[in-house]
Structure formats: structure tokens, C-alpha cells
XYZ file of C-alpha atoms in Angstrom:
588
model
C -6.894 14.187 30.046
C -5.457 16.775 32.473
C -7.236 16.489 36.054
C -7.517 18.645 39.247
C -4.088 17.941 40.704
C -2.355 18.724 37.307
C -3.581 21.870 37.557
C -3.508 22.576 41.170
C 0.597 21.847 40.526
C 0.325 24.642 37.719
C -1.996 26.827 38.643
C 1.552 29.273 39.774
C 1.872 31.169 36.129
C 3.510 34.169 35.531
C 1.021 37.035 34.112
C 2.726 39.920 32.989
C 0.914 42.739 31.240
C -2.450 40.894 31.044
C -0.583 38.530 28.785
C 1.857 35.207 29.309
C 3.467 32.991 26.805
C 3.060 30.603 29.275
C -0.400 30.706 29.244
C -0.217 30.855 25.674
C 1.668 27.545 25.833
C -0.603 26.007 28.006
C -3.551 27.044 25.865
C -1.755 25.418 22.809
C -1.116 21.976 24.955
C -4.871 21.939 26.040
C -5.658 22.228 22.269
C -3.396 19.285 21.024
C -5.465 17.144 23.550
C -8.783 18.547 22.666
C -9.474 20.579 25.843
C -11.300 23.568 25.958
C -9.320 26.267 27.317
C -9.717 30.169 27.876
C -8.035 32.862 29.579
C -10.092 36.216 31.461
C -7.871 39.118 32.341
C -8.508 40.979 35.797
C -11.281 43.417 33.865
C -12.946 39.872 33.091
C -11.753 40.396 29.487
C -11.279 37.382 27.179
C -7.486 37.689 26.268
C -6.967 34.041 25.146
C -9.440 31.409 24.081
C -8.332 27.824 22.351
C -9.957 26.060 19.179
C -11.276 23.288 21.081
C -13.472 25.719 23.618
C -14.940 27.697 20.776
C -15.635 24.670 19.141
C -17.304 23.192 22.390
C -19.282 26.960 22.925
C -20.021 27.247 19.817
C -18.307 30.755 19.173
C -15.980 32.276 16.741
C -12.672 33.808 18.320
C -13.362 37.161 16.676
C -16.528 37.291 18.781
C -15.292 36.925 21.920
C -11.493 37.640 22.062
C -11.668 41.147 24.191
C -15.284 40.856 25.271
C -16.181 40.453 29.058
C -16.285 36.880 29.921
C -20.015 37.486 31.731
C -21.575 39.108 28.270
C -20.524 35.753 26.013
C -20.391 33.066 28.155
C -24.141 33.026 29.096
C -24.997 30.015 28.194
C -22.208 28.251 30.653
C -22.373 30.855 33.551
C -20.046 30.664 36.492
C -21.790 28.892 39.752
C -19.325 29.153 42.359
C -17.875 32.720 43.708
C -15.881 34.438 40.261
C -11.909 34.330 41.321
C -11.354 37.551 40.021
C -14.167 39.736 42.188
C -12.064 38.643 45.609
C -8.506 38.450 44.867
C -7.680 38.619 48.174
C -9.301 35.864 48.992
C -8.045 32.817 50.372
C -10.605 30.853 48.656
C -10.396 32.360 45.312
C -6.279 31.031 45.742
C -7.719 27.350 44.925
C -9.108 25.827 41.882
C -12.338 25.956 41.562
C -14.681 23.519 40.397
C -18.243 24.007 39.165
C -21.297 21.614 38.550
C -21.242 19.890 35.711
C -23.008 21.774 32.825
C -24.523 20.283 29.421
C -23.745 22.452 26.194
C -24.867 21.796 22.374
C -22.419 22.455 19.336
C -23.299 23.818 16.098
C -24.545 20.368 15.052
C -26.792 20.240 18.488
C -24.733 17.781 20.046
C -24.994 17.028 23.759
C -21.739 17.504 25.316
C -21.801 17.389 29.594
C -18.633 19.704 30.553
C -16.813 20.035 33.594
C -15.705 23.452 34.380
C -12.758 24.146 36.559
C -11.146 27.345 36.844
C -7.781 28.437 38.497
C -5.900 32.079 39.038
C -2.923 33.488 37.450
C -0.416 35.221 39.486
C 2.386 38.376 38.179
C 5.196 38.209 39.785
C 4.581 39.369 42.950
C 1.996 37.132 43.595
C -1.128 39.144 42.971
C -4.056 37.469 40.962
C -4.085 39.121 37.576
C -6.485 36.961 35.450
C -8.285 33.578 35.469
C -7.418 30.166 33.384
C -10.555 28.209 32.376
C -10.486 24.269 31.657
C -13.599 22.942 29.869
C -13.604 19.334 30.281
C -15.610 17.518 27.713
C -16.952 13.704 28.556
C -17.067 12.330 25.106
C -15.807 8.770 24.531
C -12.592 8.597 23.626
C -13.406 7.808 20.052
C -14.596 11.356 19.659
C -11.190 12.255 20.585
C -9.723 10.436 18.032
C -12.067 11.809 15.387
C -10.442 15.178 16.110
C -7.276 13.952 15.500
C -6.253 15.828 12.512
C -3.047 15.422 10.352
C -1.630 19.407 11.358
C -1.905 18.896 14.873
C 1.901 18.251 16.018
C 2.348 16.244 18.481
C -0.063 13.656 17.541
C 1.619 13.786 14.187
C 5.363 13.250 15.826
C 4.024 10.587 17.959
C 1.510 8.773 15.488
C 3.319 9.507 12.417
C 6.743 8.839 13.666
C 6.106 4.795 14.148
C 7.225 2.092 11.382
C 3.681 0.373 11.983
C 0.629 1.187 10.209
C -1.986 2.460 12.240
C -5.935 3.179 11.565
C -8.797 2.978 14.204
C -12.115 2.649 13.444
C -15.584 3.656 15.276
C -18.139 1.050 16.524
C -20.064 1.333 12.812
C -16.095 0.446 11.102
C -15.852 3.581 10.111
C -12.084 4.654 10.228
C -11.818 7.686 12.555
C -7.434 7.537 12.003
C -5.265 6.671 9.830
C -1.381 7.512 10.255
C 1.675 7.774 7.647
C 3.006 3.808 7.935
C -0.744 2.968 6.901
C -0.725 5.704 4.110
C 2.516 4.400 2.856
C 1.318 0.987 2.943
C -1.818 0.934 1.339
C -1.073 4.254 -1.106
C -4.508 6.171 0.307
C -3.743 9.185 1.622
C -5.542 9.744 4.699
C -8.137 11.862 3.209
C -8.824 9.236 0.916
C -10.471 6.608 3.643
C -11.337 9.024 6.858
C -15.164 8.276 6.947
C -15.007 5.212 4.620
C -15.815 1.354 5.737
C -12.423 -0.296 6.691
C -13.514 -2.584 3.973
C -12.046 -0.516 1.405
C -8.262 -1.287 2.424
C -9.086 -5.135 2.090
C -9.848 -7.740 -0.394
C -13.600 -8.498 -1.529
C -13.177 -12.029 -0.684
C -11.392 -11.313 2.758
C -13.979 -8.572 3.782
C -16.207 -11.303 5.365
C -13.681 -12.638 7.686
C -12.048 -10.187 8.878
C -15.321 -8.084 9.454
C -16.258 -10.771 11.686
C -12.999 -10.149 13.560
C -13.815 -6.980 13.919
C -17.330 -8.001 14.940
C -15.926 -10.217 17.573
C -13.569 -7.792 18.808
C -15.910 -4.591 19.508
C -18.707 -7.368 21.252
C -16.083 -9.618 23.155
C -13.673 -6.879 24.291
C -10.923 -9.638 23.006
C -7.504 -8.768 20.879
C -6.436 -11.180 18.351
C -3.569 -10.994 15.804
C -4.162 -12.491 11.861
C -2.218 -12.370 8.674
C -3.940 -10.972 5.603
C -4.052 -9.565 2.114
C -4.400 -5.840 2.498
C -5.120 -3.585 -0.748
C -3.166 -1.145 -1.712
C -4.956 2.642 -3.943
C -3.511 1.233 -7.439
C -4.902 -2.692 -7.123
C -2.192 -4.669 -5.642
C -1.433 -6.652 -2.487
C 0.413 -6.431 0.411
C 0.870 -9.280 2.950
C 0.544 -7.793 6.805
C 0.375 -9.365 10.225
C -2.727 -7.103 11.749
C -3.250 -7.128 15.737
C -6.801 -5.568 16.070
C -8.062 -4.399 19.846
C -10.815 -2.724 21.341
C -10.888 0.946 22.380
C -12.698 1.924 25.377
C -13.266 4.810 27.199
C -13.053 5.982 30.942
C -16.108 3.368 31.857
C -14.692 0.848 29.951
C -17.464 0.701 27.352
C -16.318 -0.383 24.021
C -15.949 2.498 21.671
C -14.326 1.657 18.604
C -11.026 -0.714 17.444
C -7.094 -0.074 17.161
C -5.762 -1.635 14.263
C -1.739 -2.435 13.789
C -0.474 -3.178 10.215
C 2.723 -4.997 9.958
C 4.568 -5.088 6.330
C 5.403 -8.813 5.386
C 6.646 -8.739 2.404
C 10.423 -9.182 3.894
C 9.193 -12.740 5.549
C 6.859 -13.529 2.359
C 9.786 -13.546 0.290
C 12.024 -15.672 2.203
C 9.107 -18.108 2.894
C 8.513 -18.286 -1.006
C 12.207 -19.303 -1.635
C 12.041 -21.650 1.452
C 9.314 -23.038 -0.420
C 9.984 -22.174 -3.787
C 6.061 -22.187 -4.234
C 4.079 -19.404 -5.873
C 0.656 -18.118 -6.398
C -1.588 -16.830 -9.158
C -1.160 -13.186 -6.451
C 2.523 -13.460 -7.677
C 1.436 -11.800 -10.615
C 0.527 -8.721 -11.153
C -1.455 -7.018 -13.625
C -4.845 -5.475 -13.995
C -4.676 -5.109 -18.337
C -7.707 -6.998 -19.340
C -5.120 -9.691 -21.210
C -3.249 -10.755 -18.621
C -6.398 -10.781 -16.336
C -8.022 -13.590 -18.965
C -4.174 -15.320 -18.478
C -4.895 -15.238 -14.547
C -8.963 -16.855 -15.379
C -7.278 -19.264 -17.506
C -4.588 -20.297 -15.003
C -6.721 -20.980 -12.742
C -8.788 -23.585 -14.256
C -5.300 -25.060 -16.474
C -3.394 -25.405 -13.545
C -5.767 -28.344 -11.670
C -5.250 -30.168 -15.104
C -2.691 -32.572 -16.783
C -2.570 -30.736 -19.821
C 0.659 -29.672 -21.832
C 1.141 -26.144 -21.676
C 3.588 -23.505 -24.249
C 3.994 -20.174 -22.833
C 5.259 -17.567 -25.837
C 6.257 -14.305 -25.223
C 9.578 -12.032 -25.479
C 12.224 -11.963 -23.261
C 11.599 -10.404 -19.681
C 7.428 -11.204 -19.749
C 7.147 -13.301 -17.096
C 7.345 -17.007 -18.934
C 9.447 -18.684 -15.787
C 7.231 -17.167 -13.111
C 4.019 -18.215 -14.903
C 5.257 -21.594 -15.477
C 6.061 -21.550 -11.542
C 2.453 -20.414 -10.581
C 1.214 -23.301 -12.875
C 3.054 -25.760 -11.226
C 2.165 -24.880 -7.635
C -1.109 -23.978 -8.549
C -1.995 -28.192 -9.456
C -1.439 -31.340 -7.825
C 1.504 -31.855 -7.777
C 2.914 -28.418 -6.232
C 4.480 -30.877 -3.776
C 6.546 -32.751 -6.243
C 9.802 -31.419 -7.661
C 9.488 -28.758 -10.025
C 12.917 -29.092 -12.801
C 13.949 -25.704 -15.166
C 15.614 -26.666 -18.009
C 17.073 -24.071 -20.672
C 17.493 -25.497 -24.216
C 19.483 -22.751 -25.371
C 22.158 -22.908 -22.378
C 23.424 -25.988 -22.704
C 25.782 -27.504 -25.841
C 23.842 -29.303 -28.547
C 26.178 -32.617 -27.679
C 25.397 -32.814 -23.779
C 21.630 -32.084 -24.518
C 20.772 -35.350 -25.010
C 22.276 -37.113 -21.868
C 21.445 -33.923 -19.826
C 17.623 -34.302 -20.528
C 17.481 -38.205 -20.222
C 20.499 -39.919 -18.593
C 23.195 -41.695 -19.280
C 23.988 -45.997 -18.424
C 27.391 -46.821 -17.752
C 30.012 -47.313 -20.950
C 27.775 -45.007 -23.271
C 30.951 -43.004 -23.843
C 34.146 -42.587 -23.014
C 34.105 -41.479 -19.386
C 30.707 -43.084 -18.478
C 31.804 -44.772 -15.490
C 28.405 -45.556 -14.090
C 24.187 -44.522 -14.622
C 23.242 -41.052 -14.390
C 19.599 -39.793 -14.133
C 18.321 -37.392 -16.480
C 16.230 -34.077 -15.357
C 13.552 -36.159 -16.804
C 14.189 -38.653 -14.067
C 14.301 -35.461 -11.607
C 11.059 -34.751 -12.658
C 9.211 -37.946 -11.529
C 5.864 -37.126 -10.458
C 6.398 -33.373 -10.826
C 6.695 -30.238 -13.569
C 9.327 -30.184 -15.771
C 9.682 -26.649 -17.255
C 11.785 -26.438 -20.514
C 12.655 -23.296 -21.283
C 13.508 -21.769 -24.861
C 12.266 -25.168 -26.506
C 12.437 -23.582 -29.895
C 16.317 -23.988 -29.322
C 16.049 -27.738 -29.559
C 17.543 -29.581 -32.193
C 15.849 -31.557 -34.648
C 17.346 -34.549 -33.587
C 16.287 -34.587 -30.031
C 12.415 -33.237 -30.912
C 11.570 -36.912 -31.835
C 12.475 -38.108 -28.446
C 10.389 -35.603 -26.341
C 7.406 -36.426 -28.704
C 7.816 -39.919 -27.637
C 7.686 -38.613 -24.038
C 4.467 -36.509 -24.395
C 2.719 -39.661 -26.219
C 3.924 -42.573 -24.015
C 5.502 -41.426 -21.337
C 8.817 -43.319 -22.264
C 12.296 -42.702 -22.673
C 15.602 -44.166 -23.724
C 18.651 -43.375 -21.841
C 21.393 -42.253 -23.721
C 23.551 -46.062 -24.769
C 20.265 -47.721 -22.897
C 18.264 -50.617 -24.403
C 15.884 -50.732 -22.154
C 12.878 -47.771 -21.944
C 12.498 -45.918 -18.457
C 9.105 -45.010 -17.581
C 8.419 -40.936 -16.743
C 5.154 -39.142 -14.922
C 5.914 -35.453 -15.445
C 3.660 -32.842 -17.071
C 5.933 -30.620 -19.538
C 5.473 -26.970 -19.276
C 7.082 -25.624 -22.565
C 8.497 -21.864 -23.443
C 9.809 -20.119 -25.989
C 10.684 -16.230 -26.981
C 10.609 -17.134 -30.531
C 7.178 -18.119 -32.414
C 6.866 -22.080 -32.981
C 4.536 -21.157 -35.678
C 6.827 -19.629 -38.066
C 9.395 -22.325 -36.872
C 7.491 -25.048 -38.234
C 6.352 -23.508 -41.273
C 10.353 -22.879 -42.262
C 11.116 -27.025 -41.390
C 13.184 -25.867 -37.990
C 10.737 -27.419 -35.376
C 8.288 -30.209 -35.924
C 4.641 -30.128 -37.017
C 3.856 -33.320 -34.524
C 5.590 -31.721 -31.982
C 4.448 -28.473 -31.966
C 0.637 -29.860 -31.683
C 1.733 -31.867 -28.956
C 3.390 -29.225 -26.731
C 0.288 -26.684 -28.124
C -2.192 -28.460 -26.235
C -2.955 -25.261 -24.206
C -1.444 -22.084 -24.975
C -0.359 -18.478 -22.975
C 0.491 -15.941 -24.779
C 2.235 -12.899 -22.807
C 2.004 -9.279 -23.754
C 4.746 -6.825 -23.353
C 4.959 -4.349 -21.424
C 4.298 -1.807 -23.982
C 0.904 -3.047 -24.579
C -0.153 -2.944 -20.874
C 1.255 0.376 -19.726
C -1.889 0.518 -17.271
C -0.112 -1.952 -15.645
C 3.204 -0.124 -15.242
C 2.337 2.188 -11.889
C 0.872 -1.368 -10.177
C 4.357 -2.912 -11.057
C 6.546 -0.185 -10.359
C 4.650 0.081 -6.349
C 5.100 -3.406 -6.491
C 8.805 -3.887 -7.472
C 9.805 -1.031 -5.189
C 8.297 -2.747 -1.696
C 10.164 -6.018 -2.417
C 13.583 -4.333 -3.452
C 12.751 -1.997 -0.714
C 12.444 -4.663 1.783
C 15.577 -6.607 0.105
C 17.690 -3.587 0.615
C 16.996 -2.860 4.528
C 13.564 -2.045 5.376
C 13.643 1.222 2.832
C 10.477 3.297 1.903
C 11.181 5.067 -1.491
C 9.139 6.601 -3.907
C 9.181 8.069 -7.583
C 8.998 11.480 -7.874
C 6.852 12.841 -10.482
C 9.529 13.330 -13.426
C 11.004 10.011 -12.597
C 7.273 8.532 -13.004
C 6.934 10.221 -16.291
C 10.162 9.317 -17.427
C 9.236 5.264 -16.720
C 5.084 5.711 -17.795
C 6.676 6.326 -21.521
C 9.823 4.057 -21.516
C 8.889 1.336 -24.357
C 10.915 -1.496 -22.260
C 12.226 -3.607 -24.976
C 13.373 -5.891 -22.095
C 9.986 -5.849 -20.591
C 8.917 -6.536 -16.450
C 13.077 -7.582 -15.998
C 14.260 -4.403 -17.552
C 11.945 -2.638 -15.105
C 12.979 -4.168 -12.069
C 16.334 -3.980 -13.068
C 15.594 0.270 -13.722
C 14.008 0.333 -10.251
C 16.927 -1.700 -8.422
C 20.048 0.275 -10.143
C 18.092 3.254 -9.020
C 17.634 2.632 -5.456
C 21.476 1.821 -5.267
C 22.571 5.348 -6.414
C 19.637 7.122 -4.492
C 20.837 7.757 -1.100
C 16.591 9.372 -0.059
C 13.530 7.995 -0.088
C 12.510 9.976 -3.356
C 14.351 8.546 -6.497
C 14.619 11.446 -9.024
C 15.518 11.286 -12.723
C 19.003 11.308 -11.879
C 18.921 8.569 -10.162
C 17.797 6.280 -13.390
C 20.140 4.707 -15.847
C 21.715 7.373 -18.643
C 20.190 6.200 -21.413
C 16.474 6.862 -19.632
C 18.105 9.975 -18.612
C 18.487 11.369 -21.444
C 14.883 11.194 -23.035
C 13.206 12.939 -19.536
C 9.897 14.216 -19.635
C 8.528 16.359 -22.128
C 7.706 19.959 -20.878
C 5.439 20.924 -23.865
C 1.423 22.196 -23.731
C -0.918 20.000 -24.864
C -2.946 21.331 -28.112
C -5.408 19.377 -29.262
C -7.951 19.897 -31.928
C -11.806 19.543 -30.922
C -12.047 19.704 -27.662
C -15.358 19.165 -26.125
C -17.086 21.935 -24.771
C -17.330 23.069 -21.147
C -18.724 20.350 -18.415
C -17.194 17.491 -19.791
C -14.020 16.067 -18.002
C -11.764 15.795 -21.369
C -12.072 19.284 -21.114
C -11.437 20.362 -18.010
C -8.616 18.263 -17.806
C -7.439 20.430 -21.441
C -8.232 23.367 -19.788
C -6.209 22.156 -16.544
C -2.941 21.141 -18.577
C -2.972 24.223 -20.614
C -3.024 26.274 -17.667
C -0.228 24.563 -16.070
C 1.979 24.018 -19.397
C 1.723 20.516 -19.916
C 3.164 19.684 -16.276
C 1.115 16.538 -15.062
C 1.933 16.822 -11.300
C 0.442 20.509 -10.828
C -2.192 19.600 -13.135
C -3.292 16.226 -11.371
C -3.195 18.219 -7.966
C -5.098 20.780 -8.922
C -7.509 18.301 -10.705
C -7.872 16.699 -6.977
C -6.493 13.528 -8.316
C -3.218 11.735 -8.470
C -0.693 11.641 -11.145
C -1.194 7.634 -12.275
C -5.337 8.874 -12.521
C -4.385 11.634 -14.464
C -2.246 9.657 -16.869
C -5.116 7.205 -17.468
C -7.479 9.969 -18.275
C -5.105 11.707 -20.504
C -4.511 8.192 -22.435
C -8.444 7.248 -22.582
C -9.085 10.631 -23.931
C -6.402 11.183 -25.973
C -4.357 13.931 -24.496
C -0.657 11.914 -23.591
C 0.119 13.547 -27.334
């Protein structure tokens, strides 16, 4: 806030012609920090009057700019001698301060003012018109409730920081919310001003850090604590959040600061320190790979034999990773094997071991990845790759937990639970003789199926946000974004190499965009060259007025088919308006 001294070190500003643009400057300054502010030529005319004074009066500029000061200010009147009736005098060369005076706003709230007043000089010295301050006493959260995103140099200071930032009132109610946090969670600011800070955070964390919170605005403490935070399209973000108190001039407790801190950087080197993963790891709202996450969950704590199916690029290897750190033995070793990647002849003696003088070469014992395995997860991969010959030996594994080396006589005892995968269906393998019956019912004792990523496009924008903040955070702390072609573009791509074709999409195009804003250039030729289709949507029986498959029509039509203009002026974002336009119909 500015105080006496400020001003009596200002109060020297050159008036020329009843006007100043340093006055003007000032008046601007006083604005940015919500201080009421008005100027009074010599006639006692109102030449100059700020936003936050007329909102503290209650006036509208156009009904008091050029008016005499005495005629609209009535309800605040001046209680010390008026600076501009003695000029001369000595006394009216000081700042003068009045009583403090209560005033009501439009909503007939209390606000107790402090008036202080100082002269303006010409250039030769001779008082030509008065400066008013209007000092309002409201908490400091009030001030921050003003805050609003045009206002410069709260948007430079705020806006300019790589931390997220939101404050909140004494209810939780978020009174700020700056870019970092926008581009963090995916609100805009508009989105959660006035909303619970509940809404940025997981249902089942809600509780605990509420009580945080709780804690905070009653104890006057600051504490720091790592948490989920939730981002606009359903998705997670790990942050370190240091939460404090806000208090104003008396040092009662008005509200809470908030910092949000993006982990994701430090979340993904811990994970490979680890190599340990969670069922969060995977990401997908499309009601089939939510029942894949429900059944995870309860599979995982089991001993059961799993197969995982699905095409190339669907996430078989990370599910097979949750799986395993998910049970009982997440502490154990966890062993990949790929049938198809190694030769047919070193199979054998690559799954179980060797002894000494089983062939030429064999100059001592060597352990299997069976023996690796040992009280953990052993994951083979592509099992539909494994020869006939070899099939009988694993089903001896599953059933008695016993082995032969390869040239052994004696059996080696195993505890490992066998995750199996394959791209290709075991069914139809074992109805054309390639894979065995027995086996297949062994290995099929519980069974994941994984869509593509055709089939759960909804999914797409969640993955796409989610793919982009760890690449982003691989490649140096980036923030980029899709424009609104580029989304398009990737919203109807089939992906024939499913979730890996997309990250791979996302990661070639962050290397050839040099911005923050990856454009349809920037993606691989051969997505180039189908681009988004710029025709208008017409569509037989359209409901009639009222209904929102219509106005969305209506909306499209009006703006030629394109979806950016349409979801703006629809109020709602572009990955909203694509869901509408599939549910009803209208992505034609």
C-alpha cells in the first residue's frame, strides 16, 4: 500500500494545462494496486478519476469526470480546510489527512477509507489542482480477489514465475490462480475462480489435504507435502505443494498461498531407480480399460497366471509391470523375456540354464531367467512365438514348479508367478495345432484383453496431455502444446501402432518444433498429409431449437465446420466439443 511519506516524496508533479501524464501515470499505478485515486483541477473539476475509486464511491466515470468535486462527492465530504480555496497557503503545501470515513459499494459493503489529499504544482510552482488517495482497509484477501488476469503488472509478476500459484479465502475458495497453475492442471483460470480448491485434487486426497489446509488457516503454520493434483481432462500430475497462511496488516489470518511444484521430472527418475509402477501409470478413462484397472487391482494381490493379448504398442509390458509391483512380491526381481527375440536353439538354455559339458563350450553351470526369477515375476513376452518343443517344459513349470536344466538330471525347484503376452490370438493358435490346448488353459487362468487405440479415442486428448509433460520434462523443462489443427489431425489418426506410435508422433514432433505450440508441420509427413478436413457439417434431422445437438449444428455451420471457433464460441473447449460432436453424431 502507498503511505503518507510516499506521497509526501511525490506530492512535486508537474500540472500543465489542467492535465499531466504524470498524474495520469500515477492514477494508473494506484489502480494496479487497488487504490482509489482522483484528480480535482483548480475550478474543483474532476479531470481524472481511477477504476478502483469509482468502484469504492460507487460512481460511474461518465458521471463525474468534469463535475465539481463538492456536487458528487457528498457522501465522502472533505473535513479539513480544501487545498485548492488557499493556494497560498503554507498549510494547504502539505498533505492532508482527513478522519477516517466509512462508505458502502453497490453490494452495501462496509468499507472504512482513509482520505489523504496532496497539491499539484505547474511549473512555476503554483498549486493548479488536487490528487486524492482513497485508502481502503480491507484484508488483504480482498485485494487479491481483485486481482484480475488484464491487470499488467500483476500479470508480469504472477504470471511470469515457473511455479504454480492459487490462493484461496478462509471458506477454500480460490480467490487466484496464475498461468504455471493453469498450465498445470489445464483449467483456465475462469474455470476454478470461486470454486472449492477441491476441484484441482483427487476425491480420495480431498480429506487430507483439506485438513492441511484446515491446520494451516487455524495454526498460522506452513508445511510442504507431495500430492496427486488433477488435471481439466482426468489425469494426474505429481507436485510438491508448500501451503502458508495469508494475513493482513493485524496479522489475522485471511486466507492461504498455495505453491505447485511439477514432479514429473523426479517421478520418472525415481520410477527407473525403482523400476516399480502403479495402477496411476496408466492412463485411460474408456469404460474398458477402466474394468482392466478394477480387475488389476484385485489380480494383482493374487498368485494367479495371467495372459495379456493385445496388438503391438497397447500397453502389454507396462501392464504386466503394474501387476507385478502391484502384489507381493513387488520387491522381488521382476525378469522380461521375449520369445520371439531370441533363436529357437538358445531358447531352451536361455529360459532354464545350462550344467557344465551340456555342449560343446559349456565350461561350467549357468542359471536360467527362470532361476532369475526366484521368488519374483517372470514376464514372457510374445509366448505365442514359442516352439512346440519347449511348451511342454513351461507346462511342467506352471503345474509343479520344476524344471530341468538343459544336460541336467536332476530337477531345480522355481517360485515365480508367470505373466504371459502375446500380439497374436492363442485361440486361433491352438485350434490350427501351433500352441498347446494344456498350455493355453494353464497360462489362461486370468485374462486382459487390451483395446486399441482406435476403439478408445476418448482416451486420446488424456494421453496426448499426458505424453507431452513427460517428454516435456525429458527434453529440458519444456511447456508445449497442440494447436488446434495439430489436435484434429491426431483425434482422427487410426494409430495402427497404437499408445507407442503416439508417443513416438508426439516426441519426433517436439524435436522439429523449436515453440511451445507444435503445429501440423511439425508432425511426421505421412500425418501431414491427411490434415484436417475444412468441410460444413450437413446432417439430416436435426433436432429442433433448444436442444444442444442443435445448437452445436447451428454453431459449426456458422463457422464452416472449423472446431476451434466453434468450441469457443460454444464456451467450451475443443476436446468437449469433439466428444459432443462424436456422442451426437456430427464428427461426419
Amino acid at each position: 500500500m502507498i503511505n503518507e511519506s510516499t506521497v509526501m516524496r511525490k506530492r512535486n508533479i508537474s500540472f500543465q494545462g489542467g492535465n499531466s501524464v504524470l498524474c495520469s501515470q500515477w492514477i494508473d499505478l494506484l489502480d494496479e494496486l487497488n487504490i482509489g485515486a482522483f484528480i480535482v483541477n483548480k475550478g474543483w473539476r474532476i479531470s481524472n478519476i481511477n477504476y478502483a475509486a469509482l468502484a469504492l464511491l460507487d460512481q460511474k466515470e461518465k458521471d463525474v469526470l468534469g463535475r465539481d468535486c463538492r456536487e458528487v462527492f457528498v457522501g465522502v465530504p472533505c473535513m479539513v480546510k480544501c487545498l485548492l480555496c488557499n493556494p497560498d497557503d503554507a498549510s494547504s503545501k502539505k498533505v492532508s489527512r482527513e478522519p477516517d470515513v466509512c462508505v458502502r459499494d453497490e453490494a452495501d459493503r462496509a468499507h472504512l477509507l482513509t482520505r489523504m489529499a496532496t497539491p499539484i504544482y505547474d511549473d512555476q510552482q503554483h498549486v493548479v489542482g488536487c490528487l486524492t488517495i482513497l485508502q481502503d482497509h480491507s484484508p488483504i484477501a480482498d485485494l487479491i480477489d481483485r486481482i484480475h488476469y488484464e491487470e499488467r503488472s500483476m500479470k508480469l509478476i504472477l504470471d511470469s514465475l515457473d511455479v504454480g500459484i492459487f490462493t484461496v479465502n478462509r471458506d477454500g475458495y480460490i480467490t487466484f490462480f496464475n498461468r504455471e497453475a493453469e498450465t498445470l492442471s489445464g483449467y483456465q483460470r475462469e474455470e476454478v475462480l470461486g470454486t472449492h480448491y477441491t476441484k484441482i485434487f483427487r476425491e480420495e486426497k480431498k480429506r487430507r489435504y483439506g485438513r492441511m489446509v484446515k491446520d494451516i488457516l487455524e495454526k498460522r503454520v506452513s508445511m510442504e507435502h507431495r500430492i496427486k493434483m488433477a488435471t481439466r481432462d482426468g489425469g494426474d500430475i505429481p507436485v510438491r505443494s508448500h501451503i502458508m497462511a495469508l494475513k493482513n496488516e493485524k496479522g489475522n489470518i485471511v486466507g492461504g498461498l498455495a505453491t505447485l511444484h511439477d514432479l514429473t521430472l523426479c517421478s520418472q527418475l525415481e520410477q527407473a531407480l525403482s523400476d516399480r509402477y502403479t495402477f496411476h501409470d496408466m492412463i485411460g478413462r474408456d469404460p474398458g480399460i477402466r474394468n482392466i484397472f478394477e480387475k488389476v487391482s484385485v489380480v494383482a494381490e493374487t498368485e494367479a497366471t495371467v495372459l495379456i493379448e493385445g496388438n503391438t504398442g497397447t500397453g502389454k509390458d507396462l501392464l504386466s509391470r503394474v501387476i507385478h509391483s502391484a502384489s507381493h512380491r513387488s520387491s522381488r526381481p521382476f525378469v522380461k523375456v521375449n520369445c520371439a527375440a531370441i533363436p529357437e536353439n538358445l531358447l531352451e538354455s536361455e529360459l532354464f540354464g545350462y550344467v557344465k559339458g551340456a555342449f560343446t563350450g559349456a565350461d561350467r553351470d549357468k542359471p536360467g531367467r527362470f532361476n532369475e526369477a526366484h521368488s519374483g515375476t517372470i514376464y514372457l513376452d510374445e509366448i505365442g512365438d514359442l516352439p512346440l518343443s519347449l511348451q511342454g517344459k513351461l507346462l511342467r513349470v506352471l503345474e509343479d514348479r520344476e524344471f530341468y536344466p538343459l544336460g541336467g538330471r536332476k530337477t531345480q525347484k522355481v517360485d515365480v508367478r508367470i505373466i504371459a503376452a502375446t500380439n497374436r490370438g492363442l485361440g486361433s493358435l491352438v485350434e490350427e495345432n501351433r500352441f498347446r490346448r494344456d498350455l493355453y488353459y494353464r497360462l489362461n487362468v486370468f485374462h486382459f484383453s487390451l483395446p486399441e487405440l482406435k476403439d478408445r479415442r476418448g482416451d486420446i486428448p488424456l494421453l496426448i496431455r499426458h505424453i507431452l509433460r513427460r517428454l516435456c520434462a525429458t527434453y529440458g523443462e519444456r511447456q508445449a502444446s497442440l494447436s488446434g489443427e495439430a489436435m484434429e489431425i491426431l483425434l482422427n489418426f487410426d494409430y495402427p501402432g497404437n499408445v507407442r506410435e503416439l508417443e513416438n508422433i508426439l516426441e519426433h514432433a517436439l524435436v522439429i518444433c523449436p515453440e511451445d505450440l507444435i503445429e501440423p508441420r511439425h508432425l511426421p509427413e505421412y500425418l501431414q498429409a491427411r490434415g484436417p478436413e475444412k468441410k460444413k457439417p450437413v446432417l439430416p434431422d436435426i433436432p429442433g431449437p433448444g436442444s444442444e445437438r442443435y445448437a452445436i449444428h447451428d454453431m459449426l455451420v456458422k463457422h464452416e465446420g472449423h472446431r476451434e471457433k466453434t468450441a469457443r464460441a460454444l464456451g467450451m473447449s475443443r476436446i468437449t466439443l469433439w466428444r459432443r460432436m462424436k456422442r451426437y453424431g456430427l464428427d461426419q
